[in-house]
């Protein structure tokens, strides 16, 4: 059969036993059985376009608007948006909507490539912050609060600080202190929390939204049972122009979104609102067990807290 990419996925399906990668639904196993069966039966039927009884992601006025409000309520945000092109869309939209050509932003070297894309498109200058490297481990840490303040003193003209937390190595910086320092200098704090939408369900202050960030972008699909590209964006500060942000997001949204994914994100919001604390605590217990067992394996070194 001359369908090379299709064939490559078939080979992968036959070879892979356990998923250690995104998306977070883990080949569907992340969904409760009842909901997984529902999706099997109705996924194709839900794949529709904007119809009279289906709200538009570009101009939500009915059910999608209500879903946004419920999402914002869960994360204690001023406003929340569903994203259909991943956190990439959110990172680019924030930069295009909140900054002007010639502005500059303090950016950690740990940023996702989409942040660089957004700065190029907006004509915004990066002021690169150099994070520390863990000696002997070759693991790059995120910038500490001391590093952030050093650069804010040296470059007072910057309009914002852009931090990644958790990083792709799982590093979470002291966001509360970074937030305090950033706001002391009257700058915006934007956090790419693509890998951390679950952190709010832990009572430890690790989450960006509880640490005082002005804008937080999260990839639901990385951790939660959501299809690829399903992400969200939360606004916490009244300094953010929400209508300008909505306008730019509409520029970036596809006009043919995969509505089943928005529906699944809405379902996940409800599911985690009811069971999130229990599920995430269980997840961390499993993680601790994995760390313990991996630490016992010769030639494997586990990155410690």
XYZ file of C-alpha atoms in Angstrom:
305
model
C 0.000 0.000 0.000
C 1.542 3.328 -1.075
C 0.623 5.369 2.016
C 4.012 5.804 3.697
C 3.018 7.993 6.645
C -0.075 5.914 7.358
C 2.107 2.808 7.251
C 4.620 4.350 9.648
C 1.873 4.899 12.227
C 0.671 1.318 11.785
C 4.211 0.072 12.450
C 4.413 2.238 15.549
C 1.086 0.938 16.887
C 2.253 -2.645 16.518
C 5.613 -1.937 18.174
C 4.659 0.313 21.111
C 3.581 -1.435 24.298
C 3.331 1.491 26.727
C 3.116 5.210 25.960
C 5.660 7.433 27.724
C 4.852 10.415 25.506
C 2.042 12.855 24.837
C -0.916 13.024 24.472
C -2.054 12.381 28.012
C -4.938 10.094 27.114
C -2.320 7.314 26.607
C -3.920 5.558 23.637
C -7.336 6.153 25.227
C -6.454 4.415 28.489
C -6.544 7.768 30.310
C -10.290 8.079 29.762
C -12.710 6.390 32.159
C -14.123 3.287 30.478
C -17.622 4.702 30.101
C -16.397 7.903 28.447
C -13.951 5.982 26.244
C -16.845 3.864 24.955
C -18.868 7.015 24.351
C -16.040 8.498 22.268
C -15.711 5.316 20.205
C -19.381 5.563 19.351
C -19.701 9.320 18.812
C -16.320 10.780 17.805
C -17.110 10.946 14.080
C -20.581 12.344 14.771
C -19.151 15.171 16.894
C -16.664 16.192 14.180
C -18.794 19.018 12.777
C -18.352 22.608 11.649
C -19.953 25.781 13.031
C -23.685 25.243 12.760
C -26.723 27.108 14.041
C -26.706 25.089 17.267
C -22.897 24.830 17.568
C -21.032 27.821 19.057
C -18.012 29.310 17.263
C -14.585 29.377 18.879
C -13.958 32.691 17.094
C -17.005 34.452 18.551
C -18.346 32.346 21.441
C -21.779 33.535 22.500
C -23.546 30.504 23.982
C -22.294 27.146 25.284
C -18.627 27.741 24.450
C -18.741 31.082 26.254
C -20.201 29.319 29.287
C -17.491 26.625 29.048
C -14.816 29.358 29.093
C -16.365 30.834 32.237
C -16.372 27.449 33.970
C -12.728 26.891 32.985
C -11.790 30.328 34.361
C -13.660 29.579 37.586
C -11.738 26.326 38.111
C -8.364 28.099 37.744
C -9.478 31.315 39.489
C -8.698 33.254 36.318
C -10.136 36.542 35.127
C -10.741 34.887 31.761
C -9.783 31.608 30.086
C -9.611 30.570 26.440
C -9.610 27.183 24.724
C -6.781 26.801 22.191
C -7.030 24.503 19.170
C -3.444 24.785 17.913
C -1.650 23.833 21.102
C 0.193 26.078 23.532
C 2.153 27.323 20.523
C -0.934 29.313 19.576
C -1.215 30.743 23.082
C 2.432 31.810 23.310
C 2.295 33.548 19.937
C -1.059 35.211 20.671
C 0.152 36.678 23.970
C 3.177 38.288 22.349
C 1.272 39.583 19.306
C -1.562 41.030 21.397
C 0.220 42.545 24.389
C 3.416 43.981 22.893
C 4.389 46.289 20.043
C 7.201 46.210 17.538
C 10.386 47.409 19.235
C 9.350 46.289 22.714
C 11.616 43.875 24.571
C 10.924 40.916 26.880
C 13.146 39.087 29.341
C 13.220 35.540 27.990
C 14.853 32.482 29.493
C 16.944 30.293 27.200
C 14.541 27.494 28.202
C 11.632 28.947 26.196
C 9.694 26.916 23.664
C 10.365 27.703 20.015
C 6.867 29.199 19.681
C 7.914 32.081 21.952
C 10.740 32.852 19.535
C 8.268 32.617 16.627
C 5.948 35.069 18.374
C 8.744 37.580 18.944
C 9.805 37.356 15.297
C 6.221 37.908 14.087
C 5.647 40.803 16.513
C 9.028 42.483 16.019
C 9.694 42.117 19.756
C 13.280 41.929 20.984
C 14.355 39.110 23.314
C 16.673 39.906 26.194
C 18.068 36.448 26.839
C 18.474 35.303 30.423
C 21.027 32.586 30.975
C 19.783 29.938 33.431
C 22.110 27.892 35.595
C 23.259 24.404 34.604
C 23.255 21.647 37.219
C 26.913 20.743 37.596
C 27.831 17.216 36.604
C 24.330 16.479 35.294
C 24.189 18.595 32.110
C 20.651 19.578 33.071
C 19.620 23.173 32.413
C 17.600 24.719 35.229
C 15.079 27.529 34.764
C 16.154 31.034 35.767
C 16.066 31.680 39.505
C 14.522 34.779 41.083
C 18.053 36.148 41.609
C 18.822 35.809 37.897
C 15.518 37.477 36.965
C 16.194 40.442 39.251
C 19.751 40.794 37.939
C 18.438 41.166 34.379
C 15.558 43.455 35.383
C 18.092 45.832 36.945
C 20.323 45.681 33.878
C 17.514 46.032 31.321
C 14.809 48.256 32.883
C 13.198 48.853 29.472
C 11.766 45.314 29.179
C 7.976 44.996 29.335
C 7.671 41.448 30.678
C 9.368 38.301 31.968
C 8.692 35.006 30.163
C 9.348 31.829 32.193
C 8.834 28.107 31.481
C 7.585 26.039 34.413
C 7.886 23.092 34.585
C 10.749 22.921 32.101
C 11.148 19.948 29.777
C 13.437 18.467 32.454
C 10.729 18.870 35.085
C 12.323 21.838 36.858
C 9.981 24.216 38.675
C 11.549 27.530 39.745
C 10.439 29.637 42.717
C 7.570 31.275 40.850
C 6.195 33.109 43.889
C 9.472 34.954 44.367
C 9.888 35.533 40.613
C 6.356 36.960 40.560
C 7.065 39.232 43.523
C 10.234 40.580 41.917
C 8.686 40.963 38.460
C 5.767 42.973 39.831
C 8.082 45.030 42.053
C 9.625 46.284 38.815
C 6.086 46.729 37.354
C 6.536 44.139 34.582
C 4.201 41.396 33.388
C 4.943 37.768 34.267
C 4.007 35.241 31.567
C 4.424 31.550 32.322
C 4.447 28.749 29.790
C 3.013 26.054 32.044
C 2.468 23.599 29.186
C 3.555 20.664 31.351
C 1.784 21.776 34.525
C -2.023 22.114 34.221
C -2.332 19.514 37.000
C -0.224 21.422 39.534
C -3.134 23.508 40.802
C -4.614 20.333 42.292
C -1.629 19.961 44.641
C -1.491 22.054 47.798
C 2.134 23.115 47.467
C 2.179 26.442 45.647
C 3.987 25.062 42.589
C 1.387 26.228 40.078
C 1.923 29.416 38.096
C -1.644 30.620 38.639
C -1.279 30.411 42.434
C 2.119 32.105 42.286
C 0.880 35.395 40.872
C 1.525 35.090 37.125
C -0.372 37.513 34.876
C -0.857 35.053 31.997
C -0.496 31.269 32.013
C -0.543 28.957 28.985
C -1.184 25.239 29.538
C -1.161 22.147 27.314
C -4.063 20.062 28.570
C -3.090 17.387 26.041
C 0.337 16.846 27.592
C -0.925 15.652 30.970
C -4.721 15.284 30.907
C -6.748 12.831 28.787
C -7.124 15.209 25.837
C -6.337 14.870 22.129
C -3.184 16.512 20.723
C -3.311 20.313 20.276
C -5.837 20.775 23.088
C -4.537 23.667 25.222
C -5.829 26.599 27.264
C -4.807 30.147 28.138
C -5.620 31.894 31.438
C -5.567 35.638 32.118
C -5.215 36.681 35.767
C -4.216 40.342 35.581
C -6.425 43.343 34.858
C -3.431 44.798 32.979
C -4.129 42.419 30.081
C -6.265 43.587 27.160
C -8.595 40.583 26.892
C -10.466 41.778 23.797
C -7.203 42.365 21.937
C -6.086 38.899 23.005
C -9.358 37.349 21.784
C -8.973 39.167 18.466
C -5.442 37.857 17.919
C -6.469 34.334 18.956
C -9.175 34.501 16.294
C -6.455 35.353 13.741
C -4.560 32.228 14.811
C -7.434 29.768 15.331
C -8.146 27.496 12.406
C -11.602 28.151 10.931
C -12.115 24.373 10.975
C -11.365 23.398 14.578
C -11.642 19.803 15.721
C -14.690 20.355 17.900
C -14.500 16.925 19.579
C -11.248 18.095 21.198
C -12.876 21.242 22.592
C -15.676 19.041 23.897
C -13.157 16.697 25.540
C -11.350 19.669 27.154
C -14.697 20.864 28.510
C -15.377 17.346 29.835
C -11.882 17.171 31.390
C -12.469 20.482 33.152
C -15.626 19.059 34.740
C -13.959 15.705 35.502
C -10.958 17.291 37.227
C -13.105 19.836 39.024
C -14.788 16.880 40.729
C -11.874 14.433 41.025
C -8.690 16.374 40.222
C -7.174 16.427 43.697
C -7.599 12.677 44.137
C -6.341 11.851 40.631
C -3.243 14.058 40.833
C -2.309 12.804 44.292
C -2.555 9.266 42.929
C -0.427 10.293 39.942
C 2.305 11.592 42.244
C 2.243 8.428 44.322
C 2.777 6.396 41.145
C 5.603 8.777 40.224
C 7.292 8.279 43.576
C 7.058 4.508 43.127
C 8.595 4.776 39.634
C 11.450 6.905 40.996
C 12.132 4.379 43.739
C 12.241 1.448 41.322
C 14.291 3.286 38.695
C 16.819 4.301 41.365
C 17.444 0.604 41.992
C 18.425 -0.019 38.363
C 22.147 -0.024 37.631
C 23.399 2.833 35.392
C 20.177 4.823 35.804
C 20.364 8.039 37.802
C 17.123 9.739 38.785
C 16.969 13.535 38.849
C 16.228 14.252 42.514
C 14.007 17.047 43.897
